[in-house]
Each structure stands twice: as C-alpha cells, then as structure tokens.
Amino acid sequence: MFKKKEQRKPVFRFKHFDNKPYSLFNSLFKEVTIGMLSVSTLTFASAGMIPAQAQLPTADREQMMEGIEVMGSRVPLTQAETARLVTVLDRRTIENAPVQSVNDLLKYAAGVDVRQRGEMGVQTDISIRGGTFDQITILLNGVNISNPHTGHLAADFPVALEDIERIEILEGPAARVFGTSAFSGAINIVTTAEAQKFVQANAKGGAYGLGGGGLRLNLSEGRWKNQMSGSYLRTDGATLNSDFDVWRGYYQGGLSARDVNVRWQFGYSQQKFGANTFYSAKYNNQYEETGRYLASVQADAKAGGLHIMPSVYWNRSLDHFQLVRHTESGENFHRTDVYGANLNAYFSTVAGKTSFGVEVRNEGIFSTSLGRPLQEEMYVEVPWHGGRYYKMNDSRTNVSYYAEHNVLLPKATFSVGVMANKNTAYDDKFHFYPGVDISWRPAYEWKFFVSWNMALRMPTFTDLYYKSPTQEGNVGLKPEETSAFNVGAKWRRIGIDASASVFYHRGTNMIDWVMYSADDVFHSANFKLDNVGTELNASLLFSEWFGRRSFVDRLSVGYAYIHQKRHDDVVIYKSNYALEYLRHKVVATLDHRIWRNLSAAWAFRWQDRVGSYIKYASPSDVGTLVSYEPYALLDLRLQWRDPKYTVYVEGSNLTNRTYYDLGNIPQAGFWVKAGASFRLDF
C-alpha cells in the first residue's frame, strides 16, 4: 500500500481591500464575510474603532475600514459606498470621556442637544438638529426602544457605559430605514460582544453621597454567546431634591450556525429620583419612579441569494409621578407596552442591491390620566400600589412597508427608497415618505454627499391627553411631517478626519407645548417650523502620525449652528421645547498621555440657547421670564489603564459654573468622582 501524497491547496493572500467593480469580491455579486468584523448598524465606522494596540500600519487600517460593510440604508454597504454621515462614538472615546452615563457622553456630539434635568442620565431630553426629544428614534443593537408615552423616558437605558461598544448618531430623517419615529435623527447603542470569557467588576464614589458599582460576566463559548451585567448607582444629589437610585440589568445571547445567526437580549432598569421642578417650575418637591423592561430576538439567515433578517421585540415602561413628594397631590401612574415585528430582506444583482420589508408595531398605554376612560369592570390594578387602578387606556397600530434600491458605481452611490405607512390613530390610510441619498467620491480622501428625505411622527400619548394644573394636552393634534435636505463633504487621510454639512428641515404640524400669555397654562399645539443649520467637525489623530510615541492622542473640535423660522403670526409667550433650541454649540476634546499608563482626557463645551424660562419666587407667584444665558463647561478625567484594571478620578464642571439646561432647574457645580474596574479573563 502506498499512501497518496497529500497536495497542499494554494493559499491566496490579499494585501488590501478594494471597491473597484473588477475586484474579486465584487465580481461574485455575493456578500463575503472576512474574519469576524464587528460592523456599525448605521453608517461611517470611525477609524477610532480600531483598537489602540493594533500594530497594523495606518494606511492598512484605513484600507480595512473602507472594506467593512456598514448599514446606512436598508442594505449593508461599505463605508466607501454609503451616502449618509454618521457620528460614531467608539469604545476608546467612551472609556476616556469624563462622563458617567450615555446621556452625558452625547453632550459632546456637536449636532446633539442634551437637556438634562437630573444628574448622570436621570431624566434627560435628547434631540438632534433643532428637533425635540420626541422626534428621534433610539435603538439598542438595532431594536427600536423609543417610548410612545413621552420622549422624557426614552433615555432610560438598561445598559451601563461598561456594556457599550460604540454609539452611532444619524442626523436627519431616516423614516425609510428606521420607521416613523426617526423624524430628525436616530441614535443606536451597540453593546460589546466578545468571544473571550471574563468577569469584570467596577466600583465608584464621590461627593454628595455618590456610590455604586457593577458586575459583568461573559460565558461565551464556540457558537454560543452569553453576556450579562448588573449595576447600581445612587447619590444624595448636588442640588435641591435631586437624589436618585438607579438599578440596571442586561443580558445578551446568540447562536451562530452556518446559514443562520440568532441574537437575543433582555434589559431592565429602575430609577427613583427627586424631580425638583422637572415638570412645573411652581413646585420644587416633585418625585418620580420609572421602570423599563425590554426583550427582543433577531435573526440573520441566507436562503440562496436572498438575505432575510426578521426580528420581534417587546418594551414595557412604568411611570409613577408625584407633584408633591410623598403625597397624592398631582399623582399619576402609567404603563406603556410596545409590541413589534420586523422583516427585512435584500438581494444583490449586477444592477445593485435591492431590499424590501415590513414592520408592524402596536403601542398601548394604561394610565390614571392618559387615554380614554375605561368602563369600571375593565380597570387594571397598578402593580405594587394596592387600591390604585389604571382607569384610562389608548392604543394604536402602525404598519410600514419598505422598499429600497442602491446603484453602486466605482465612484458614486445612488440610493432611493420609500416607506408606505398606515396608523390606526391617524386616518387609517397609507401615506408615502420617500428619500434619496447620493454620494460621489472623486478621490480616495474625499466624499461628497447630498440627500432628501421625508418623515412622519405621531403625537405621544402625553401630547394628546396630559392634563394638570399647569399643562393641557390636545386630542386634536395632527401628526408632524418634515421634508429635509442635506448636503456635505467628508475628508479623511492619515491623521486627519474632517466633515462639514448644511441642512434644511421644512416642518409641517410641528408639536410644541406653549403658553400664549403670562397667566396661561401650557398647551400642546401644531404649527409650521423650519430649521436651517450647519455642522463642522475636525479631528487630529496624532497617534496615526507618531504611534505610541505621541504625547497627544487625539484633538477633536466641533461646531453646530441652527436658525429657526415660524410660519404664523400667533404670539407665543413661552415655548417649552421646540422653540428653545441651541443657536450655537462648540465642543472640544483632548486626549493625551502623561506618564506611562497615566493619561488625561479634557472635554470642553460652550452653548448658547434661544428661549427663556419662568422664575418663580413662590408657588403663588406669577413668575418672571428669564432668558437662557450662554455657558461654558470644562471636565477632566485622569486615568491609569492596565490590561487587567483601570483607576480614574474625574472632575466635572471644574469652574463651578451655575447653569440651566431646561426650565428652572439648576445643574450641579463642581463634582469630584472616582472609580476603579478590574477584569479577569479565563
């Protein structure tokens, strides 16, 4: 017997990825997965996503990023192909930033307006490009977790900063990609998904009774992924009636097979906090408790040349509010449930990539004050508050159909799509919201893009029904609609990343809460409102020039400007949200090394808000209208980083500046915080 000599198969090595039509992978007209690359679910993956310890030459790293498929539309496109500009806050940025919450981190995105009531993410309103907090879609790993009760509760995230891999911010309407609530933009939080087994613990403390900690555990092995975390944070509060307790729990899992990948996640958060003058400046002893539960299952399957991505999800939020703490004065309870199912599919041909899909989303609320009256036999008992019942209810179902086609040329991309939407609370008819995105790449460093998109937003249940001694909803509100134009450019080369954009949003039936006179209450109302503005961003990436020898790692600067115009002559004494926008915003961050593993991260923010708030001397006082003053803040984090542990000390508002983000609510002055985390791989 002679043993047959084994012949080795030829090995092909590729030095870089290319996007030319004659390139090998493009010529296959199929999706090709290379290794295990974690990709963005929106658009531009930042070069900062690459780990700092990567030893590849900078030019090679850029080539790799150009070849990664990202999602700026309903089909995956590479960074070189996409036409939408997205800000990516990567893991490195998150770890270095002198912040304690997702909400605080978003303050340093030039195009995002973060109006904070409580500290460290407790009750925060987040908006984009002069819109309101109700006009953005918030996603967790691509799953819509927006709250139809009110956008005030949308940013109650079940994940801590330690759980997050990156945050992606899409500015401008994206209804044909993410649905109706993506009216002025979308924010997607992507959690970490490591293969390495580990356990990680962290603890933190500081002034004003700040204390807390968290634990993360990864038990992934082979095809199975399992990662869970829990955290707790509390403080006595740095200002009057601003104490809080926050609990968070999160689990994500997955199963990878040859042609099918399945992912699931479960989240929980609970917040109890003194609400100062959060909803009425006349009462400074308000109190609120909120809870959130979420679950979703997503799949990614291939059937021949068809790529299928179904998902199902459920979100529940609970809210308990007291106008006067520890009393039944102005007390109300709410429970909101959202059920959704989404199916997206796409295929590739020589003509480009084509996608189609459908989403069904049901939104319902039980409440003591929001909705239509229930018959007594249909009352629902409020959990954990025996003897109290939800006596009001409302619900609506939203059905959306999507279609999109992308034409891919060597130096240009043309993407056109439409969403057909029907809502049972509107007129139960289909309305169409199209969009077009075009990008042109005349050279490797340059990309020019232009887009036009339309979007719709239904009023929240609070907009429709809320009524209190100081506020009155309007069941006759019409849905908001917008037609938005955007044009811009991006320039990227070794050590430099810069972008500029100009936008114009033409709004119809925009919703705001307004007072028409000094002795009036706030009314929810519709009016026409246009936003026009510009945004500039630039980063100097010194580490790409000088590597580890560089004293300065990164210097980033951003500026945003917005101007609004109303198309009516109605006299408005005071706006609560839509007309109180940031006219100017400047942000700057600097990361640099001090000695060995010790580094510093500086964060500066200056902003000038249009609008005013009512200052009361007493609850019975009529109040005085006071304009918002511009303010500047400086934060600093000193950090010692080792592969197994990290220790930091942080100072926020170093100049002890008194400032107001919203209403009559003073924000915290100088605050010292410190913490440490330890990780064990096994």
XYZ file of C-alpha atoms in Angstrom:
682
model
C 0.000 0.000 0.000
C 1.304 3.339 -0.995
C -0.014 6.351 0.802
C -1.170 9.028 -1.579
C 0.917 12.117 -1.249
C -1.179 14.988 0.150
C -1.243 18.012 -2.077
C -1.462 21.380 -0.366
C -4.101 23.733 -1.670
C -2.862 27.076 -2.944
C -3.149 29.944 -0.452
C -4.205 33.385 -1.653
C -3.168 36.453 0.316
C -4.776 39.867 -0.125
C -2.770 42.946 0.797
C -5.736 45.294 0.826
C -9.456 45.515 0.081
C -10.659 47.455 -2.935
C -14.038 48.624 -4.104
C -13.488 48.542 -7.859
C -16.104 46.735 -9.984
C -13.451 44.330 -11.276
C -12.296 43.374 -7.753
C -12.653 39.698 -6.887
C -15.261 40.003 -4.133
C -17.407 42.481 -6.086
C -17.347 40.253 -9.155
C -19.015 37.439 -7.171
C -22.145 39.572 -6.558
C -22.399 37.949 -3.135
C -21.736 39.027 0.420
C -18.275 37.893 1.563
C -17.520 37.731 5.291
C -13.825 38.206 6.158
C -12.895 37.018 9.624
C -15.089 38.349 12.418
C -15.610 42.048 11.912
C -17.947 43.981 14.188
C -19.800 46.417 11.962
C -21.901 49.515 12.516
C -25.665 49.256 12.073
C -25.777 52.761 10.667
C -23.050 54.341 8.575
C -19.455 55.540 8.806
C -17.400 53.358 11.103
C -14.861 55.657 12.718
C -11.168 54.915 12.421
C -11.115 55.265 16.183
C -12.992 51.970 16.390
C -9.711 50.173 15.690
C -8.066 49.183 18.995
C -5.226 51.451 20.066
C -2.913 48.476 20.417
C -3.368 47.412 16.780
C 0.039 47.080 15.153
C -1.089 47.483 11.545
C 0.304 50.461 9.641
C -2.163 53.327 9.479
C -2.611 53.074 5.703
C -3.536 49.382 6.009
C -6.021 50.145 8.794
C -7.722 52.714 6.580
C -7.973 50.189 3.747
C -9.618 47.718 6.131
C -12.162 50.267 7.315
C -13.038 51.142 3.710
C -13.901 47.467 3.086
C -16.178 46.963 6.098
C -19.881 46.724 5.322
C -21.995 49.185 7.307
C -25.704 49.984 7.392
C -26.697 53.490 6.285
C -29.664 52.148 4.386
C -31.796 49.006 4.485
C -28.984 47.014 2.837
C -25.383 46.702 4.064
C -22.956 48.960 2.161
C -19.283 49.596 2.736
C -18.032 52.805 4.283
C -16.772 53.889 0.865
C -20.203 53.362 -0.696
C -22.602 54.934 1.812
C -24.081 58.409 1.360
C -25.171 59.276 4.910
C -22.857 60.790 7.512
C -22.982 59.300 10.999
C -21.057 60.291 14.123
C -19.526 57.259 15.825
C -18.514 57.405 19.491
C -16.253 54.376 19.697
C -15.116 52.298 22.662
C -11.946 54.297 23.075
C -13.923 57.531 23.273
C -16.328 56.021 25.804
C -13.532 54.737 28.058
C -11.637 58.042 28.057
C -14.523 60.513 28.356
C -15.048 62.251 31.734
C -18.692 61.125 31.970
C -20.779 58.680 33.971
C -23.687 57.978 31.593
C -24.652 57.637 27.934
C -26.587 60.882 28.225
C -23.510 62.776 29.424
C -21.421 61.319 26.589
C -23.876 62.545 23.940
C -23.330 66.144 25.081
C -20.018 66.116 23.224
C -21.595 65.398 19.834
C -21.915 68.789 18.134
C -25.257 68.076 16.450
C -26.969 66.689 19.576
C -28.818 68.779 22.177
C -28.899 67.161 25.633
C -31.196 68.983 28.067
C -30.553 67.476 31.450
C -32.864 67.672 34.446
C -31.162 65.225 36.807
C -27.507 64.262 37.042
C -25.827 61.303 35.301
C -28.615 60.471 32.879
C -31.574 60.760 35.245
C -34.406 62.339 33.223
C -32.737 63.674 30.094
C -34.203 65.062 26.858
C -32.117 64.260 23.759
C -32.739 65.918 20.395
C -30.960 66.352 17.055
C -30.685 69.335 14.683
C -33.147 71.608 16.477
C -35.824 68.948 16.849
C -37.440 67.779 20.073
C -36.816 64.762 22.296
C -39.903 63.054 20.812
C -38.528 63.265 17.261
C -35.656 60.774 17.419
C -35.511 57.007 17.320
C -33.391 55.322 19.985
C -32.211 51.810 19.194
C -30.414 49.179 21.230
C -28.473 46.873 18.904
C -30.756 47.959 16.078
C -34.011 47.395 18.029
C -36.324 50.388 18.437
C -36.803 51.161 22.168
C -38.443 54.589 21.737
C -41.284 55.394 24.147
C -44.724 56.486 22.798
C -45.756 57.696 26.271
C -43.206 60.522 26.223
C -39.671 61.107 24.978
C -38.782 62.178 28.538
C -38.446 58.458 29.325
C -36.753 57.359 26.094
C -33.224 57.733 27.502
C -33.753 55.404 30.492
C -31.210 52.921 29.178
C -30.927 49.400 30.659
C -27.206 49.305 29.844
C -24.283 50.970 31.618
C -21.317 52.594 29.852
C -19.215 49.497 30.508
C -21.599 47.428 28.353
C -21.293 49.620 25.250
C -19.002 49.064 22.275
C -19.990 52.211 20.390
C -22.780 54.758 19.902
C -23.853 55.799 16.416
C -25.677 59.049 15.709
C -27.501 59.525 12.421
C -28.525 63.151 11.879
C -31.557 63.928 9.743
C -34.768 61.998 8.958
C -34.403 58.249 8.454
C -38.027 57.073 8.271
C -37.414 54.800 5.274
C -34.715 52.997 7.290
C -35.904 53.009 10.925
C -39.602 53.922 10.742
C -41.788 56.877 11.642
C -40.147 57.939 14.896
C -36.799 58.633 13.138
C -38.071 62.146 12.412
C -34.960 64.267 12.980
C -32.412 61.504 13.542
C -31.574 58.216 15.228
C -29.203 57.015 17.949
C -28.105 53.386 18.016
C -26.353 51.877 21.040
C -24.231 48.827 20.180
C -23.198 46.627 23.095
C -19.955 44.664 23.320
C -19.924 41.078 22.035
C -16.618 39.485 22.992
C -15.595 35.873 22.448
C -13.214 35.863 25.442
C -14.656 34.592 28.733
C -14.228 37.108 31.530
C -15.588 38.576 34.730
C -15.319 42.306 35.373
C -16.215 44.338 38.454
C -16.265 48.098 38.973
C -16.936 50.491 41.825
C -17.293 54.269 42.004
C -17.877 57.003 44.535
C -17.625 60.723 45.028
C -19.059 63.868 46.509
C -22.721 64.279 47.513
C -23.017 60.662 48.639
C -22.263 59.229 45.201
C -21.704 55.496 45.269
C -22.268 52.398 43.193
C -20.786 49.550 41.271
C -21.379 46.891 38.682
C -20.535 43.370 37.594
C -20.158 41.929 34.081
C -19.834 38.265 33.153
C -19.124 36.698 29.748
C -19.638 32.946 29.322
C -19.388 32.770 25.520
C -18.029 29.562 24.044
C -17.972 28.279 20.494
C -21.173 29.065 18.655
C -22.921 30.257 21.834
C -22.675 33.816 23.161
C -23.767 34.734 26.671
C -23.007 38.040 28.383
C -24.759 39.634 31.351
C -24.315 42.667 33.566
C -25.843 44.479 36.512
C -25.157 47.877 38.073
C -26.335 50.242 40.803
C -25.758 53.962 41.305
C -27.023 56.417 43.905
C -26.440 59.925 45.239
C -27.896 62.381 47.729
C -27.913 64.981 44.947
C -25.818 68.083 44.357
C -28.847 70.402 44.208
C -32.209 70.621 45.954
C -34.342 67.446 45.663
C -32.057 65.737 43.131
C -31.246 62.457 44.922
C -31.590 59.230 42.946
C -31.244 55.435 42.969
C -30.695 53.632 39.665
C -30.634 49.869 39.029
C -29.772 48.292 35.650
C -29.641 44.708 34.414
C -28.861 43.410 30.937
C -28.350 40.064 29.210
C -27.489 39.311 25.581
C -27.019 35.975 23.922
C -26.542 34.479 20.497
C -26.148 31.328 18.457
C -24.119 31.168 15.260
C -24.706 28.483 12.643
C -23.665 28.040 9.030
C -26.511 29.975 7.383
C -28.338 31.389 10.405
C -27.297 33.681 13.248
C -29.716 34.356 16.109
C -29.343 37.085 18.757
C -31.486 37.912 21.765
C -31.400 40.478 24.551
C -33.246 41.279 27.783
C -32.961 44.517 29.738
C -34.271 46.076 32.943
C -33.851 49.478 34.550
C -35.389 51.209 37.547
C -34.969 54.817 38.638
C -36.233 56.581 41.747
C -35.424 60.257 41.984
C -36.282 63.623 43.408
C -37.688 65.584 40.477
C -37.070 69.149 41.743
C -39.069 71.378 39.342
C -38.912 68.922 36.434
C -42.420 69.433 35.046
C -43.651 72.598 36.727
C -41.449 75.421 37.978
C -44.016 76.256 40.662
C -43.329 73.019 42.564
C -39.775 72.161 43.665
C -40.577 68.968 45.578
C -41.689 66.645 42.799
C -40.862 62.929 42.773
C -40.792 60.178 40.138
C -40.176 56.457 39.769
C -39.675 54.793 36.383
C -39.128 51.210 35.296
C -38.333 49.619 31.956
C -38.375 46.045 30.650
C -37.348 45.047 27.142
C -36.818 41.856 25.185
C -36.026 41.106 21.557
C -34.953 38.281 19.249
C -33.234 38.912 15.916
C -32.079 36.533 13.212
C -29.904 36.755 10.123
C -30.445 33.986 7.581
C -29.494 33.197 3.985
C -31.672 31.345 1.507
C -29.875 31.110 -1.809
C -29.267 34.669 -2.968
C -31.816 36.120 -0.538
C -30.710 37.546 2.803
C -33.516 37.549 5.429
C -33.435 39.438 8.747
C -36.546 39.026 10.958
C -36.946 40.398 14.491
C -39.566 40.581 17.229
C -39.473 42.827 20.309
C -41.388 43.986 23.383
C -40.863 47.083 25.530
C -42.700 47.953 28.750
C -42.269 51.152 30.751
C -43.778 52.042 34.118
C -44.026 55.578 35.463
C -45.136 56.904 38.861
C -45.166 60.679 39.375
C -45.989 62.883 42.379
C -46.285 66.645 42.029
C -45.573 66.927 45.772
C -43.257 64.227 47.106
C -44.777 61.578 49.416
C -48.314 62.866 48.813
C -51.113 62.055 46.378
C -51.120 65.623 45.080
C -50.907 65.531 41.297
C -50.080 61.828 41.467
C -50.429 59.642 38.377
C -49.403 56.183 37.143
C -48.708 54.965 33.608
C -47.899 51.631 31.938
C -46.852 51.542 28.298
C -46.411 48.396 26.194
C -44.937 48.207 22.701
C -45.022 45.015 20.619
C -43.273 44.877 17.256
C -42.297 42.520 14.457
C -39.960 43.441 11.627
C -38.930 41.572 8.490
C -36.224 42.920 6.188
C -34.793 41.131 3.144
C -32.370 42.001 0.368
C -30.641 40.510 -2.668
C -27.786 41.571 -4.935
C -27.643 41.696 -8.741
C -25.461 43.347 -11.366
C -27.837 46.336 -11.058
C -27.103 46.850 -7.350
C -28.678 45.857 -4.053
C -32.436 45.758 -3.542
C -34.283 45.469 -0.233
C -37.898 45.179 0.878
C -39.522 44.775 4.259
C -42.475 45.255 6.571
C -42.891 46.246 10.235
C -45.948 46.018 12.471
C -45.770 47.940 15.752
C -48.530 48.182 18.378
C -48.315 50.898 21.048
C -50.660 50.884 24.043
C -50.983 52.669 27.369
C -52.879 52.129 30.621
C -52.927 55.200 32.839
C -54.655 57.116 35.590
C -54.683 60.254 33.402
C -53.778 59.488 29.752
C -56.179 57.959 27.241
C -59.899 57.359 27.004
C -61.979 56.365 30.064
C -62.429 52.649 30.661
C -65.572 51.030 31.977
C -65.205 50.126 35.649
C -65.107 46.381 35.026
C -62.083 46.938 32.747
C -59.958 48.805 35.307
C -56.424 47.410 35.729
C -54.739 47.435 39.133
C -51.498 49.389 39.397
C -48.699 46.933 40.362
C -47.192 47.390 43.846
C -49.772 50.073 44.718
C -52.780 48.190 46.025
C -56.081 50.012 45.689
C -54.923 52.179 42.754
C -56.207 51.443 39.255
C -55.498 52.413 35.688
C -58.787 53.929 34.554
C -57.701 55.249 31.155
C -56.450 53.459 28.035
C -55.472 54.031 24.424
C -53.653 52.061 21.731
C -52.672 52.312 18.084
C -51.136 50.054 15.456
C -48.577 51.198 12.938
C -47.933 49.250 9.716
C -44.983 50.177 7.479
C -43.823 48.728 4.169
C -40.332 49.491 2.873
C -38.600 49.265 -0.497
C -35.151 50.490 -1.499
C -32.657 50.114 -4.336
C -28.970 51.013 -4.320
C -26.968 51.523 -7.511
C -23.242 51.066 -6.851
C -20.768 52.680 -9.262
C -16.954 52.910 -8.969
C -17.071 56.493 -7.663
C -20.720 57.046 -6.778
C -23.684 55.533 -4.962
C -27.331 56.245 -5.704
C -29.858 55.091 -3.097
C -33.614 55.604 -3.452
C -36.366 54.233 -1.232
C -39.825 54.767 0.184
C -41.818 53.932 3.297
C -45.576 53.363 2.984
C -47.110 53.923 6.416
C -50.561 53.463 7.934
C -51.522 54.228 11.546
C -54.888 53.367 13.073
C -54.819 56.578 15.143
C -54.335 58.795 12.081
C -56.744 58.232 9.162
C -56.018 54.518 8.682
C -54.773 55.200 5.139
C -51.349 54.647 3.634
C -49.076 57.692 3.311
C -45.781 57.617 1.437
C -42.431 59.002 2.640
C -39.653 58.730 0.040
C -35.954 59.510 0.245
C -32.893 59.808 -1.967
C -29.212 59.655 -0.934
C -26.330 60.293 -3.356
C -22.598 60.183 -2.715
C -19.683 60.967 -5.030
C -16.055 60.018 -4.400
C -13.761 61.932 -6.798
C -10.634 60.852 -4.887
C -9.660 58.471 -2.106
C -9.672 61.168 0.584
C -12.898 62.896 -0.458
C -16.578 62.102 -0.297
C -19.409 64.484 -1.215
C -22.994 63.636 -0.350
C -26.490 65.038 -0.816
C -29.812 63.690 0.431
C -33.525 64.437 0.600
C -35.857 62.552 2.925
C -39.395 62.856 4.254
C -40.666 61.616 7.615
C -43.736 61.401 9.861
C -44.176 61.387 13.647
C -47.327 60.572 15.574
C -48.072 62.623 18.742
C -47.155 60.900 22.003
C -49.886 59.933 24.445
C -48.693 62.811 26.641
C -49.100 65.291 23.747
C -52.672 64.100 23.273
C -54.044 63.591 26.765
C -51.928 65.033 29.583
C -53.737 67.476 31.853
C -52.538 69.083 35.078
C -52.870 72.437 36.870
C -50.124 73.758 34.549
C -50.491 71.717 31.316
C -53.245 70.747 28.892
C -52.945 68.241 26.034
C -54.812 68.325 22.736
C -56.565 65.249 21.302
C -56.921 67.117 18.003
C -53.183 67.246 17.296
C -52.094 66.289 13.788
C -49.016 64.141 13.076
C -45.773 66.004 12.358
C -44.290 65.834 8.861
C -40.948 67.032 7.525
C -39.116 67.365 4.232
C -35.372 67.569 4.819
C -32.402 68.412 2.589
C -28.776 67.779 3.491
C -25.514 68.400 1.640
C -21.970 67.942 2.857
C -18.478 66.579 2.455
C -16.026 64.381 4.336
C -12.240 64.358 4.096
C -10.186 61.524 5.601
C -6.478 60.892 5.382
C -3.740 59.785 7.772
C -4.045 61.798 10.984
C -6.986 63.965 9.868
C -10.735 63.349 9.862
C -12.964 66.302 8.909
C -16.548 66.799 7.771
C -18.973 69.632 7.018
C -22.707 69.609 6.330
C -25.575 72.032 5.737
C -29.221 71.097 6.282
C -32.724 72.472 5.818
C -35.724 70.842 7.537
C -39.150 72.066 6.483
C -41.662 71.097 9.165
C -45.453 70.902 8.986
C -47.739 70.466 12.037
C -44.752 70.568 14.385
C -45.742 69.935 18.010
C -44.729 72.083 20.970
C -46.051 72.939 24.433
C -46.608 76.701 24.589
C -48.113 79.465 26.736
C -49.925 82.289 24.926
C -49.820 84.711 27.875
C -48.161 85.077 31.279
C -51.204 83.711 33.148
C -51.838 80.847 30.728
C -51.105 77.124 31.112
C -49.013 75.147 28.619
C -50.954 73.816 25.615
C -49.784 71.226 23.081
C -50.226 72.767 19.623
C -49.317 72.397 15.934
C -47.508 74.997 13.804
C -45.163 75.250 10.819
C -41.479 75.465 11.682
C -38.318 75.367 9.570
C -34.806 74.576 10.798
C -31.706 75.512 8.834
C -28.171 74.986 10.067
C -24.648 73.785 9.596
C -22.255 71.469 11.393
C -18.453 71.307 11.245
C -16.227 68.628 12.794
C -12.482 68.018 12.677
C -10.135 65.620 14.464
C -6.348 65.488 14.540
C -5.309 61.893 15.222
C -1.726 62.332 16.389
C -1.337 58.634 17.194
C -1.749 57.854 13.480
C 1.198 60.129 12.726
C 3.506 59.225 15.586
C 2.154 55.944 17.011
C 2.735 55.175 20.689
C 5.424 57.871 20.914
C 2.834 60.616 20.586
C 2.167 62.693 23.708
C -1.208 63.827 22.324
C -3.519 61.083 21.111
C -6.456 62.996 19.682
C -7.766 66.565 19.451
C -11.352 66.990 18.230
C -13.375 70.159 17.684
C -16.994 70.549 16.575
C -19.374 73.444 15.934
C -23.117 73.496 15.162
C -25.355 76.432 14.242
C -29.170 76.431 13.870
C -31.704 79.083 12.875
C -35.480 78.602 13.104
C -38.389 80.277 11.352
C -42.089 80.005 12.241
C -44.719 80.440 9.539
C -47.507 82.074 11.545
C -48.239 85.305 13.394
C -49.546 83.775 16.637
C -47.992 85.443 19.681
C -46.323 82.845 21.923
C -45.309 83.963 25.400
C -43.296 80.864 26.288
C -42.267 77.672 24.481
C -41.277 74.601 26.445
C -39.378 72.604 23.826
C -39.409 73.135 20.032
C -38.606 76.871 20.066
C -35.899 76.517 22.736
C -33.072 75.298 20.544
C -29.283 75.677 20.564
C -28.337 78.549 18.277
C -24.615 77.865 18.795
C -22.760 74.869 20.196
C -18.988 74.330 20.398
C -17.383 71.139 21.685
C -13.726 70.211 22.038
C -11.989 67.152 23.474
C -8.306 66.462 24.058
C -6.789 63.094 25.000
C -3.113 62.943 25.917
C -0.607 60.764 27.724
C 1.057 61.986 30.945
C 3.405 59.197 32.049
C 3.456 55.509 31.213
C -0.176 54.302 31.595
C -1.433 57.586 33.044
C -3.496 59.707 30.670
C -5.772 62.751 30.742
C -8.982 63.491 28.884
C -10.277 67.069 28.695
C -13.775 67.928 27.490
C -14.996 71.478 26.819
C -18.495 72.603 25.854
C -19.931 76.066 25.139
C -23.531 76.583 24.088
C -25.979 79.412 23.545
C -29.697 78.558 23.742
C -32.593 80.518 22.274
C -35.529 80.753 24.678
C -36.354 81.511 28.296
C -37.671 80.010 31.494
C -40.080 81.238 34.167
C -38.535 82.027 37.519
C -40.893 81.881 40.499
C -40.352 83.476 43.890
C -43.104 81.242 45.329
C -45.729 78.770 44.024
C -48.350 81.559 44.019
C -46.087 83.994 42.179
C -46.947 84.869 38.546
C -43.291 84.400 37.626
C -40.699 86.317 35.668
C -39.483 85.363 32.200
C -35.676 84.945 32.193
C -33.610 84.291 29.048
C -31.171 81.391 28.970
C -27.585 82.566 29.301
C -24.696 81.061 27.316
C -22.370 78.937 29.415
C -19.078 77.063 29.133
C -18.131 73.885 30.996
C -14.829 72.055 31.406
C -14.495 68.432 32.556
C -11.379 66.337 33.199
C -10.596 62.671 33.761
C -7.200 61.346 34.937
C -6.876 57.631 34.293
C -4.363 54.842 34.835
C -5.084 51.988 32.432
C -3.685 48.474 32.671
C -4.874 45.379 30.751
C -6.348 43.972 33.958
C -7.520 47.087 35.807
C -8.324 50.785 35.439
C -8.337 53.520 38.071
C -9.622 57.042 37.474
C -10.520 60.322 39.159
C -12.817 62.765 37.453
C -13.841 66.379 37.925
C -16.963 67.731 36.229
C -17.733 71.447 35.887
C -14.232 72.412 37.044
C -15.096 76.131 37.048
C -18.156 75.566 39.250
C -20.435 77.286 36.718
C -24.117 77.775 37.593
C -26.195 76.961 34.520
C -29.627 75.816 33.328
C -30.396 73.290 30.593
C -34.146 73.367 30.985
C -36.672 75.375 32.956
C -35.952 76.478 36.473
C -33.652 73.544 37.288
C -30.090 74.473 38.373
C -27.449 71.931 37.385
C -24.661 70.637 39.610
C -21.495 72.643 40.179
C -18.006 71.211 40.677
C -18.226 67.484 41.441
C -15.394 65.021 42.141
C -15.902 61.354 41.234
C -13.542 58.389 41.305
C -13.679 54.734 40.403
C -11.889 51.533 39.511
C -12.573 48.440 37.452
C -10.921 45.009 37.468
C -11.102 42.304 34.813
C -10.189 38.629 34.924
C -10.078 36.561 31.711
C -10.493 32.797 31.930
